[in-house]
Tab-separated table of C-alpha atoms in Angstrom:
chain	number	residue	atom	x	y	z
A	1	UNK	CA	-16.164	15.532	-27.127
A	2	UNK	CA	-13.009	13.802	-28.045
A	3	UNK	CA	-12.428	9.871	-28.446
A	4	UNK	CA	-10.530	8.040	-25.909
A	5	UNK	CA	-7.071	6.379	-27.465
A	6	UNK	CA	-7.539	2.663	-27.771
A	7	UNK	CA	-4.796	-0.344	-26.859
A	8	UNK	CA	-4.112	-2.528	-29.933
A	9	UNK	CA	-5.906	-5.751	-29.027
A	10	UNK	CA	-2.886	-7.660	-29.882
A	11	UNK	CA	-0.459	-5.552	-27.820
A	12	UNK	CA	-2.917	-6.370	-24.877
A	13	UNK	CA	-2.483	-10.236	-25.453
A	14	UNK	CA	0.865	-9.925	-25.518
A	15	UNK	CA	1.185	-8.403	-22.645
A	16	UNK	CA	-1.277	-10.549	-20.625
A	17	UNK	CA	1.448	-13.234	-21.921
A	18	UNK	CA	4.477	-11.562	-20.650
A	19	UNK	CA	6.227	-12.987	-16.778
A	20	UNK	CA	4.563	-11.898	-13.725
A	21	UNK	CA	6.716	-9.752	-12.179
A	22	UNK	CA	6.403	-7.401	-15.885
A	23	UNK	CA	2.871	-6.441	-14.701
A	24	UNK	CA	3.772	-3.069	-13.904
A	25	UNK	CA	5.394	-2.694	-17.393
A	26	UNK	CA	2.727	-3.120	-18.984
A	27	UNK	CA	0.165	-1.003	-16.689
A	28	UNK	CA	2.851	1.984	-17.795
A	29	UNK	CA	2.859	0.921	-21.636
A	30	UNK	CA	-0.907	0.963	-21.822
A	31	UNK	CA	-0.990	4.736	-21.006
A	32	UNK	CA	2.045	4.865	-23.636
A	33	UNK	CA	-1.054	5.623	-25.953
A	34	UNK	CA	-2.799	8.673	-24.027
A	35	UNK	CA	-3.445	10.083	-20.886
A	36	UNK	CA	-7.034	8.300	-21.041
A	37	UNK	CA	-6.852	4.963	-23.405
A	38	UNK	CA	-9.492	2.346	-23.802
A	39	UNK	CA	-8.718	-1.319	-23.060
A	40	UNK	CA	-10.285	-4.098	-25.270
A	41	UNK	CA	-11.183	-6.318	-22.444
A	42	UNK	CA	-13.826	-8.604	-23.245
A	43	UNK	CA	-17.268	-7.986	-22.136
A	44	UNK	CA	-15.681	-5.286	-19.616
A	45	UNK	CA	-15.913	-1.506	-20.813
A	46	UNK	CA	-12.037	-0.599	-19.274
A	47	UNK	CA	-10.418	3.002	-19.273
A	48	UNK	CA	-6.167	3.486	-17.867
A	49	UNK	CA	-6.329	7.539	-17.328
A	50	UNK	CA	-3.322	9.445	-16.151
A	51	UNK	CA	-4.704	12.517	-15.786
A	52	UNK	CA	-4.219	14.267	-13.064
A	53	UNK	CA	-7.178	16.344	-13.720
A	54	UNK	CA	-9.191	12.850	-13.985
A	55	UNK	CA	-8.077	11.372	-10.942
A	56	UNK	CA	-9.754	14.813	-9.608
A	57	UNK	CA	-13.209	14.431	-11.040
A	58	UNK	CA	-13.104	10.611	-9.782
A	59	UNK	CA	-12.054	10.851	-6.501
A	60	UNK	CA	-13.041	14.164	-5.249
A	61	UNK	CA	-15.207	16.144	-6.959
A	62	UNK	CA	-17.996	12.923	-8.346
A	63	UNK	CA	-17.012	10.680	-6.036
A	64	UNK	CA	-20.303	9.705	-5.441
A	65	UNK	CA	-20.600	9.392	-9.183
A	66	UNK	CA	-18.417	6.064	-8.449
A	67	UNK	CA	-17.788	3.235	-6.878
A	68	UNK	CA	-15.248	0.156	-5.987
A	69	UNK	CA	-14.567	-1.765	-9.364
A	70	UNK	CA	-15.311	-5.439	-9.622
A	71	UNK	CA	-11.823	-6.622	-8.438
A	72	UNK	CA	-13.003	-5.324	-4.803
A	73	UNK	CA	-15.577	-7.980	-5.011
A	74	UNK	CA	-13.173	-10.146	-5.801
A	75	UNK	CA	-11.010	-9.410	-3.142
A	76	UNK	CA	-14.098	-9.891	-0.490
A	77	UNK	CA	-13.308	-13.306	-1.126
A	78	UNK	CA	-10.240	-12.722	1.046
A	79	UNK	CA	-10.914	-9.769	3.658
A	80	UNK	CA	-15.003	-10.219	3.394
A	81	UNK	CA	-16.553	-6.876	4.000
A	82	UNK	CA	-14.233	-4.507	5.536
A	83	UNK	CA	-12.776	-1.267	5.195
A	84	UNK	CA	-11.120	-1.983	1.821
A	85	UNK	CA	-13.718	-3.594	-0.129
A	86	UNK	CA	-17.592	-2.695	1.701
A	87	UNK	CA	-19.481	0.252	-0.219
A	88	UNK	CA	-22.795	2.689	1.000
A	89	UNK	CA	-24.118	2.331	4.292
A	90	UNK	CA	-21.995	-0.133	5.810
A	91	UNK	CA	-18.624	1.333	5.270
A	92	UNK	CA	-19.635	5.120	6.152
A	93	UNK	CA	-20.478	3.603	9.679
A	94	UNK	CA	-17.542	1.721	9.759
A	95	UNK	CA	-15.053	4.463	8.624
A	96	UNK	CA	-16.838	6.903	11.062
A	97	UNK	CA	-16.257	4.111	13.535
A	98	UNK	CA	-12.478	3.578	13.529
A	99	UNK	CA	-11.310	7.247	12.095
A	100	UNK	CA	-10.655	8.824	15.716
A	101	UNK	CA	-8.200	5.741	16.059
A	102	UNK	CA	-6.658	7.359	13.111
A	103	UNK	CA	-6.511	10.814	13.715
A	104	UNK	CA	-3.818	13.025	14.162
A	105	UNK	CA	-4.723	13.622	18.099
A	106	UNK	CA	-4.131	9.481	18.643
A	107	UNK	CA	-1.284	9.082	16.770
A	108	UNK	CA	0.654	10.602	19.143
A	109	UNK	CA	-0.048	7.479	21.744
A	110	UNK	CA	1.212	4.814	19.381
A	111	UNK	CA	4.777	6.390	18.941
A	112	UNK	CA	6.613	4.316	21.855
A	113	UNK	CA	4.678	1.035	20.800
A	114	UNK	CA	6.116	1.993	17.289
A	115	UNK	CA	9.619	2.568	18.233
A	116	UNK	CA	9.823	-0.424	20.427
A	117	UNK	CA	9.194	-2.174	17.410
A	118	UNK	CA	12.130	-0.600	15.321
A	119	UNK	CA	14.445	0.077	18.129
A	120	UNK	CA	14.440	-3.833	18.514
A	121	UNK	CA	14.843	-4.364	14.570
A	122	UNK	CA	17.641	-2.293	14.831
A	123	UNK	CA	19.271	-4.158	17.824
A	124	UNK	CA	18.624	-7.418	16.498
A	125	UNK	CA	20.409	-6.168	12.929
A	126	UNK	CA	23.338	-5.744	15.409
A	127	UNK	CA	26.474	-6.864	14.365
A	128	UNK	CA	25.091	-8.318	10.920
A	129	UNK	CA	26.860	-7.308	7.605
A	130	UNK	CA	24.166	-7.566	5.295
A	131	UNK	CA	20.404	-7.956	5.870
A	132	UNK	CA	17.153	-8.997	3.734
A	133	UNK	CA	14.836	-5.836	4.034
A	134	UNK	CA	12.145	-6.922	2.494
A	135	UNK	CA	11.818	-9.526	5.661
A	136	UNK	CA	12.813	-7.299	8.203
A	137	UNK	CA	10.026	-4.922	7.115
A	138	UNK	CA	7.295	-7.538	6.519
A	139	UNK	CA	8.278	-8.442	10.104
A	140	UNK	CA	8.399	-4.988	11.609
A	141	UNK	CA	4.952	-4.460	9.677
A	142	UNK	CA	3.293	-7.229	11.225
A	143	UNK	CA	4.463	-6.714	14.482
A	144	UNK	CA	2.626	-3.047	14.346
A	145	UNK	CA	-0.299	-3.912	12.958
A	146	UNK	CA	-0.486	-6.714	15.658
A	147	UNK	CA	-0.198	-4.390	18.415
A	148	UNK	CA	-2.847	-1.523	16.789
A	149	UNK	CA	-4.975	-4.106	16.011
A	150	UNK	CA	-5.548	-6.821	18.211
A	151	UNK	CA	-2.828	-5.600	20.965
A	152	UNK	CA	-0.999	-8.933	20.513
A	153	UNK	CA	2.129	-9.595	19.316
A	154	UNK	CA	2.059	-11.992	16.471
A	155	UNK	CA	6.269	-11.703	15.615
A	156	UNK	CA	6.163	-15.704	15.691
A	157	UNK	CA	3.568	-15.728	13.185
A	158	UNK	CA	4.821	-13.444	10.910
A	159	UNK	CA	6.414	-15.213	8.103
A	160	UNK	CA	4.213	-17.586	7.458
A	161	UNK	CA	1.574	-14.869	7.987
A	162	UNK	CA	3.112	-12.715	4.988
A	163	UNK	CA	3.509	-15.544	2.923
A	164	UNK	CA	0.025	-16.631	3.239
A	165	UNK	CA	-1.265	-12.721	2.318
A	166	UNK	CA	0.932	-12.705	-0.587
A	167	UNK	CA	0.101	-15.643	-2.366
A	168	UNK	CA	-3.924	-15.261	-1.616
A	169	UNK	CA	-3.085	-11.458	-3.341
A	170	UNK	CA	-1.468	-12.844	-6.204
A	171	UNK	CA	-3.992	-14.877	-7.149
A	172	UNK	CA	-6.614	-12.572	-6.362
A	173	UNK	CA	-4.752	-10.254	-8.713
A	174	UNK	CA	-4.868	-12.591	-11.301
A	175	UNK	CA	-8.341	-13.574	-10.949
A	176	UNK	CA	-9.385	-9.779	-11.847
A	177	UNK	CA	-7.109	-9.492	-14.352
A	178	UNK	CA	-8.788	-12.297	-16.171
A	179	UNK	CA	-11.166	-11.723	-19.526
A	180	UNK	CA	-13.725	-14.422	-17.638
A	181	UNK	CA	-13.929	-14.750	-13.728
A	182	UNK	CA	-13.754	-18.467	-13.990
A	183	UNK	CA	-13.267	-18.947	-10.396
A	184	UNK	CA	-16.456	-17.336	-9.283
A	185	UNK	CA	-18.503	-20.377	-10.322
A	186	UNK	CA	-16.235	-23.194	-10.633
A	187	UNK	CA	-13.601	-24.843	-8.198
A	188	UNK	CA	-10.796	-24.648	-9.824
A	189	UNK	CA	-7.376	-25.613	-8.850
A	190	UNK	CA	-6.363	-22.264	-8.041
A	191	UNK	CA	-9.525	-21.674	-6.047
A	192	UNK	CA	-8.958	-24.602	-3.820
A	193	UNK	CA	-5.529	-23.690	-3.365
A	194	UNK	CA	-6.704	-20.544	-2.270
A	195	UNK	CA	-9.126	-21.442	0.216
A	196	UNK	CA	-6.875	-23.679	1.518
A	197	UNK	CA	-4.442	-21.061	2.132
A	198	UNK	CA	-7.559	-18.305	3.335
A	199	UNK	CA	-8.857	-21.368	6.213
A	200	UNK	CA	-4.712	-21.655	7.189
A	201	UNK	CA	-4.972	-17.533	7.639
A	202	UNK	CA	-7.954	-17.753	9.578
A	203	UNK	CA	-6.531	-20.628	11.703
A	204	UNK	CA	-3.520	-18.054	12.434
A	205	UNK	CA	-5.918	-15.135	13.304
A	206	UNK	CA	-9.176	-16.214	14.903
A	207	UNK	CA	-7.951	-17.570	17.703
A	208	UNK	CA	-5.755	-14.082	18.405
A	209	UNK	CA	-9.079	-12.434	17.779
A	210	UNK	CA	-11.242	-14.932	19.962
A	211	UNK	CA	-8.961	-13.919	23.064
A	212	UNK	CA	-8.742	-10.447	22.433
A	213	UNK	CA	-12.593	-10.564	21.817
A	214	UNK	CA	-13.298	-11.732	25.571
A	215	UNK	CA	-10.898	-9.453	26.849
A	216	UNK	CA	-11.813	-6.250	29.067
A	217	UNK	CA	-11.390	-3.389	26.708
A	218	UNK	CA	-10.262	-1.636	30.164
A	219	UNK	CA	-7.371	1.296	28.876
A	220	UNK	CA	-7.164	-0.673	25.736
A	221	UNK	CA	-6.727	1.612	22.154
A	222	UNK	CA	-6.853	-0.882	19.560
A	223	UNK	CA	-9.259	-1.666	16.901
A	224	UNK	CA	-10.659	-4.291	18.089
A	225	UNK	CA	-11.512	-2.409	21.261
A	226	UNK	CA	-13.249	-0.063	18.913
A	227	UNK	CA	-15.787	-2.590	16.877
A	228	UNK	CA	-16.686	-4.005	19.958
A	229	UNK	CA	-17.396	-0.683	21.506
A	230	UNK	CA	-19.511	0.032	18.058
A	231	UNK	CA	-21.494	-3.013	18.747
A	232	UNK	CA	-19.983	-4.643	15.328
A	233	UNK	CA	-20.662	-8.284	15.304
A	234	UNK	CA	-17.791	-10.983	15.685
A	235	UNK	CA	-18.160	-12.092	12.332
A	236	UNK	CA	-17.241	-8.282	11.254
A	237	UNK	CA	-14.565	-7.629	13.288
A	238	UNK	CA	-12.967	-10.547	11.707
A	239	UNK	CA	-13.386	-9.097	8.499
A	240	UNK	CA	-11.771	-5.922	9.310
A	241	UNK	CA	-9.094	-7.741	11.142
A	242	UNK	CA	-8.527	-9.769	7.838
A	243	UNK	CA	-8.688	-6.114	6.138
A	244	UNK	CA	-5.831	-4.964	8.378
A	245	UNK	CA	-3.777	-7.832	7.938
A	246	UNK	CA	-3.895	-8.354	4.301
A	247	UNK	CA	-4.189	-4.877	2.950
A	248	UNK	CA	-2.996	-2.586	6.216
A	249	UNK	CA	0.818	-3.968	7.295
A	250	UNK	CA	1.932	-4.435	3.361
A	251	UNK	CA	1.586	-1.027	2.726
A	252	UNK	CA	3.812	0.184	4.637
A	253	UNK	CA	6.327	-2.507	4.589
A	254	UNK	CA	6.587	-1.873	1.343
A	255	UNK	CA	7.275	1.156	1.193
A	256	UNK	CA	10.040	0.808	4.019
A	257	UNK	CA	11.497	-1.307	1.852
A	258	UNK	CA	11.753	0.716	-1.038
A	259	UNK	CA	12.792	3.738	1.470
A	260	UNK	CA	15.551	1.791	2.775
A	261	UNK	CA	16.551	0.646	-0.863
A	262	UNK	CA	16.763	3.999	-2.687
A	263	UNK	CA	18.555	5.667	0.352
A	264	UNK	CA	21.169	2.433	0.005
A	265	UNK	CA	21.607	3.432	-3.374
A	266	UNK	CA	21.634	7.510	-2.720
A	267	UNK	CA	24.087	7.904	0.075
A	268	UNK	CA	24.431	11.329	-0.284
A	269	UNK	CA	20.642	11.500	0.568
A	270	UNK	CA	21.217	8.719	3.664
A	271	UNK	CA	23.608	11.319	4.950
A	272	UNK	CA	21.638	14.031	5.045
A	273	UNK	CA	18.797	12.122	6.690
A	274	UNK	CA	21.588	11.009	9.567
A	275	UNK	CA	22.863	14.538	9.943
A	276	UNK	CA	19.358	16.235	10.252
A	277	UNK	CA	18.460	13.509	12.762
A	278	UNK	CA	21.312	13.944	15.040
A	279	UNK	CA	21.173	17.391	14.916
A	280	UNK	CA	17.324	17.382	16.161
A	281	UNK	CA	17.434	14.520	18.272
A	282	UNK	CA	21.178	14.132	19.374
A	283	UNK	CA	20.745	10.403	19.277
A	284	UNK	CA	17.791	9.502	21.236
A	285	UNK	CA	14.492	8.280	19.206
A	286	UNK	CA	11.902	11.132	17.992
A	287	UNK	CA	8.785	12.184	19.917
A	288	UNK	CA	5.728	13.279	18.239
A	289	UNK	CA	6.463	16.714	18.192
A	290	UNK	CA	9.820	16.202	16.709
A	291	UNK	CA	8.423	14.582	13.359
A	292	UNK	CA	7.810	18.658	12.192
A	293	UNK	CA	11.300	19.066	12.313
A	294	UNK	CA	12.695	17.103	10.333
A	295	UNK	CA	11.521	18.088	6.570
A	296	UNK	CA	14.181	16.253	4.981
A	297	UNK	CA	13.287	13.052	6.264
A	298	UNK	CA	9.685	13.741	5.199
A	299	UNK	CA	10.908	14.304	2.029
A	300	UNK	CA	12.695	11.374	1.350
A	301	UNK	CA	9.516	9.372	2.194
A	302	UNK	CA	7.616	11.445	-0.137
A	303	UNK	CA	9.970	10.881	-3.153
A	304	UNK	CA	9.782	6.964	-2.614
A	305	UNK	CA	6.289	6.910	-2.075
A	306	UNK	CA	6.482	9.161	-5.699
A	307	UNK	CA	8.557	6.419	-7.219
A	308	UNK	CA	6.777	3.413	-5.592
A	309	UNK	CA	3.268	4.758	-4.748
A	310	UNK	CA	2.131	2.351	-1.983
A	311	UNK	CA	-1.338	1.832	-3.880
A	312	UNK	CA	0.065	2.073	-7.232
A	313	UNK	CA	-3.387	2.221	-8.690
A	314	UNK	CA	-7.636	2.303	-7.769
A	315	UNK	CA	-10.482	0.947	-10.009
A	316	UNK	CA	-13.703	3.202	-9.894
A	317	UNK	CA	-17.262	1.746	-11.539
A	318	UNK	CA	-19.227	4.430	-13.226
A	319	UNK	CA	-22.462	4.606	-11.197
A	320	UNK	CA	-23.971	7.004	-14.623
A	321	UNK	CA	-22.636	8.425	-17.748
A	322	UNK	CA	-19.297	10.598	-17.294
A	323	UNK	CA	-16.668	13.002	-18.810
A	324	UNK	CA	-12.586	12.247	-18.088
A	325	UNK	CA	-10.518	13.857	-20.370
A	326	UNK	CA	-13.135	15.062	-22.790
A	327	UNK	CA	-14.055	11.834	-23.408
A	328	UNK	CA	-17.505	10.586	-22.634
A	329	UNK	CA	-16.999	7.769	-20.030
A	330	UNK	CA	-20.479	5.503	-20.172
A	331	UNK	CA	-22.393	4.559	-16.824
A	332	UNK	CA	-20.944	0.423	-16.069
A	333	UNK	CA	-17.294	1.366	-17.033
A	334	UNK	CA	-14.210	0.943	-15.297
A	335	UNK	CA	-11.851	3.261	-14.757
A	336	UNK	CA	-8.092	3.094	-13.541
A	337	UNK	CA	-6.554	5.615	-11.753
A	338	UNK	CA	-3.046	4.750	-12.341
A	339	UNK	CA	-1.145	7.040	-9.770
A	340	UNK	CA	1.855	4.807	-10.406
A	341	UNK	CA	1.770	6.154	-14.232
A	342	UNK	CA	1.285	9.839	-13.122
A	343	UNK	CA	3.865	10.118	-10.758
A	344	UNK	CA	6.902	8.854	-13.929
A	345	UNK	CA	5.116	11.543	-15.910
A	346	UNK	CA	7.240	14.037	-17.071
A	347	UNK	CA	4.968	16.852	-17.220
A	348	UNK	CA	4.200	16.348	-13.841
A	349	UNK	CA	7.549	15.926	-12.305
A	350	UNK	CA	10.769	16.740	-13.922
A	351	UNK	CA	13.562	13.605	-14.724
A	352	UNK	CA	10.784	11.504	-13.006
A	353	UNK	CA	12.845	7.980	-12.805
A	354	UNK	CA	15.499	10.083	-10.770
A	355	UNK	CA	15.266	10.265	-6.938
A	356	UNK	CA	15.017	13.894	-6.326
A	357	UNK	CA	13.600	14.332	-2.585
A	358	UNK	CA	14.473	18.333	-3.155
A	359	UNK	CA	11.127	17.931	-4.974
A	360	UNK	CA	9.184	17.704	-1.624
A	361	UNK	CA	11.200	20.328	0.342
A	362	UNK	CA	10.125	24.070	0.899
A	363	UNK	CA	10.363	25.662	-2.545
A	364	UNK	CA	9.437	22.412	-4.694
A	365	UNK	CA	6.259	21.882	-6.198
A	366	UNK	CA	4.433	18.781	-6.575
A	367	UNK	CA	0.985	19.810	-9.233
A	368	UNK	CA	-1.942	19.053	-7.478
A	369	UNK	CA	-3.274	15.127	-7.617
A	370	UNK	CA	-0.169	14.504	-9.182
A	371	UNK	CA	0.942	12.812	-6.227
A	372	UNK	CA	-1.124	10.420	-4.235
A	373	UNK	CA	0.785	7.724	-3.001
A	374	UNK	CA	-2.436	6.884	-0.439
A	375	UNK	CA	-5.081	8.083	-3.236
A	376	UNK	CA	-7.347	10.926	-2.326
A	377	UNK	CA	-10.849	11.788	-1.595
A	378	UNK	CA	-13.429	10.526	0.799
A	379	UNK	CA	-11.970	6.430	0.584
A	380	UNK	CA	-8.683	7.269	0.514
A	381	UNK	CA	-6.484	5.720	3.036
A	382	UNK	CA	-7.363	5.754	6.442
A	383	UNK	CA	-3.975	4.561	7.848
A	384	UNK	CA	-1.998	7.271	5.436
A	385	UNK	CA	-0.982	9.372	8.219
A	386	UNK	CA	-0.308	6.342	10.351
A	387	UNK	CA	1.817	4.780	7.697
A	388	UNK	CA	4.256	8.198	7.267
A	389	UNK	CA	4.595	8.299	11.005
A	390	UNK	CA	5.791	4.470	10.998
A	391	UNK	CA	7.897	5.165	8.255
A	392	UNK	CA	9.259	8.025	10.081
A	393	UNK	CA	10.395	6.029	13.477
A	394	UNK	CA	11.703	3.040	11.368
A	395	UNK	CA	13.730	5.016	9.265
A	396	UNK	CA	14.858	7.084	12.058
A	397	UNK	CA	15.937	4.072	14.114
A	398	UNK	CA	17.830	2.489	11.251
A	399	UNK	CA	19.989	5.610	10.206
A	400	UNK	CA	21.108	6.617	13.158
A	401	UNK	CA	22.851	3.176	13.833
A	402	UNK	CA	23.451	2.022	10.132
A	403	UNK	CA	24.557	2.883	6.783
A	404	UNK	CA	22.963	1.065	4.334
A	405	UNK	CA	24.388	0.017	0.812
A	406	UNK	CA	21.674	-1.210	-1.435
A	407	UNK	CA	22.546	-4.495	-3.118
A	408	UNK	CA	22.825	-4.485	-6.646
A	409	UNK	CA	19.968	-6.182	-8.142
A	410	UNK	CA	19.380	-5.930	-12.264
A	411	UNK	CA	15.976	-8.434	-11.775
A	412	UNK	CA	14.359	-6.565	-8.967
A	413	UNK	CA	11.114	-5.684	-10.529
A	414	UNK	CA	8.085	-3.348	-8.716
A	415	UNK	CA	4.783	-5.673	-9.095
A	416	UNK	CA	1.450	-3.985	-8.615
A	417	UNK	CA	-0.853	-6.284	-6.090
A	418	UNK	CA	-2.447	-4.646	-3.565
A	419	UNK	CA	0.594	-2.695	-3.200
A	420	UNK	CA	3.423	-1.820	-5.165
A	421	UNK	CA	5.167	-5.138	-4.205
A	422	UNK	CA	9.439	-6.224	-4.760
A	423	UNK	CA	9.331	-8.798	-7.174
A	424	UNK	CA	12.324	-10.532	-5.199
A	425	UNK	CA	14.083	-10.242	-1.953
A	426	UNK	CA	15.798	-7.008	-0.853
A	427	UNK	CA	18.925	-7.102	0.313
A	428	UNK	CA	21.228	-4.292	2.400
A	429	UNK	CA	24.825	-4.150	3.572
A	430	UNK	CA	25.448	-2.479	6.750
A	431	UNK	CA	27.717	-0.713	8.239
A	432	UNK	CA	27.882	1.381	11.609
A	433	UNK	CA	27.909	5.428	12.227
């Protein structure tokens, strides 16, 4: 057996001291020190692993060897017990419950609802010379995840919505990321700033979810029309809403936004995305079917997922004694899965800070769990394949009415929350085809 490399206790400190928006920094400089490396946290038994091979024998082949890390419970405080943060029992009927609403044979129904969506972003762009993407995407998120899950349209809602989600995150974030959880048994100020802000979400959603709720299900496909159908209680199906809401529409907003940011600063790549779409659709939007044929496309959202992994990275509890990377892993201990680190790894990909979609087109090669932008195993994503066929339709809509020029931006930082999260506004200039 080998030992696991360690992080100098006073490199930690310094970087639990360092600005906010350097938290992903320092996630990457911890596994400066190995592709497994112990963390000094206090009274916490913490592992950052790399590994391919690791994320492997986590996810896939022990998976039951593990479950969600403390900072799940901690985010329960926000989305209760739904999809994202419920273990055993409870989520295996759930996630049996809502899969056929995510499998490939359904997807096929929400592509019009979809391109509605970005067809109107794209109109309402119009004549504009410059745009902030991250908004537009938050907004185009929200509107989808409205519609999938509670078939309303919540568009009027949706700033104040996102800014809600991202400040209950943060702090959330922090919470785990603290040597003692504080919070859990005293009401600090942060805590009461965050319930505030949790009651204000609630007062946003519940009574979308109360109308929808006494609503005939009648031709409906929505989540919603599934828990009821399951014979889930209210109280749950507000959970999962929350779920949805707070964890679902950011991740791929997101990573729109970083799509339509590296193609605004790869035009060469933009190009070939327009010029593949007009020569397989000749203008109009994409059907289902048409998604196969357009590889580069596909590839382009692979390589920005690779670059800005929507969940950047997982925490796993040791449920007994383990091995990762030769290195005895005792039953209690966390482990992170830091996909974020693997996929800048330059044994796995070659020049990783480049964008290189090439990597992701027939002849590349991409090792295996090298590259799991929605994780992998039995909890990994359930929206994944969702989330690449909204991508798709956006980013179709967009191209083949704009040219976009990233703005140049030396602050704009990548900040690991839930999701891999823009530090900053995103801004485009635009231009017509």
């Amino acid at each position: 057996m080998s030992q696991a490399a360690s992080m100098p206790l006073l490199r930690l400190l310094r970087g639990a001291l360092r600005p906010y928006d350097e938290r992903g920094q320092v996630a990457l400089e911890i596994l400066e020190h190995g592709d497994l490396v112990r963390v000094p946290v206090p009274g916490k038994r913490v592992f950052f692993t790399k590994s391919p091979a690791d994320f492997r024998r986590v996810l896939t082949e022990n998976a039951a060897g593990y479950q969600k890390s403390f900072d799940y419970r901690i985010l329960a405080d926000l989305v209760g017990q739904g999809l994202i943060s419920s273990e055993g029992e409870l989520w295996q009927r759930d996630r049996r419950l809502m899969q056929p609403l995510f499998h490939q044979k359904m997807l096929a129904h929400f592509v019009g609802e979809i391109s509605a969506v970005a067809e109107r972003t794209a109109e309402r762009w119009g004549s504009r010379e410059r745009v902030c993407v991250s908004a537009e995407m938050t907004r185009v998120g929200l509107e989808v995840i409205g519609r999938r899950v509670l078939g309303a349209d919540v568009s009027a809602h949706a700033e104040r919505l996102a800014a809600l989600i991202g400040s209950c995150q943060r702090w959330l974030v922090d919470r785990g990321a603290a040597p003692f959880d504080l919070a859990r048994w005293v009401p600090t100020p942060g805590r009461r700033a965050f319930e505030r802000e949790r009651a204000e979400l609630d007062g946003l959603l519940e009574p979308l979810i109360s109308r929808r709720w006494r609503e005939d299900d009648a031709g409906r496909i929505d989540v919603l029309s599934l828990l009821k159908a399951g014979a889930v209680s209210r109280e749950a199906a507000s959970d999962h809403v929350r779920t949805f809401f707070a964890a679902g529409y950011e991740t791929t907003a997101v990573a729109l936004t970083w799509v339509c940011h590296l193609l605004g600063q790869h035009p060469d790549w933009q190009d070939r995305v327009a010029a593949e779409l007009e020569q397989v659709l000749g203008g109009r939007a994409p059907a289902f079917e048409d998604l196969r044929r357009l590889p580069t496309l596909r590839a382009v959202l692979e390589e920005s997922l690779r670059l800005y992994p929507a969940v950047p990275l997982v925490g796993r509890e040791a449920l007994a004694d383990d091995v990762l990377s030769k290195v005895p892993v005792p039953k209690g201990s966390t482990v992170v899965l830091c996909f974020l680190a693997a996929q800048r790894d330059g044994r796995n990909f070659s020049r990783p800070e480049r964008f290189d979609p090439s990597r992701f087109l027939p002849g590349g090669t991409v090792p295996p769990y090298a590259h799991l932008p929605f994780g992998a195993g039995p909890r990994s994503c359930i929206g994944a394949q969702f989330a690449m066929l909204e991508m798709s339709l956006v980013v179709a809509a967009l191209l083949r009415r704009y040219r976009l020029r990233a703005v140049a931006d030396p602050e704009l930082k990548a900040v690991p929350l839930v999701s891999l999260r823009p530090n900053r506004e995103v801004w485009s200039t635009l231009s017509p085809r």
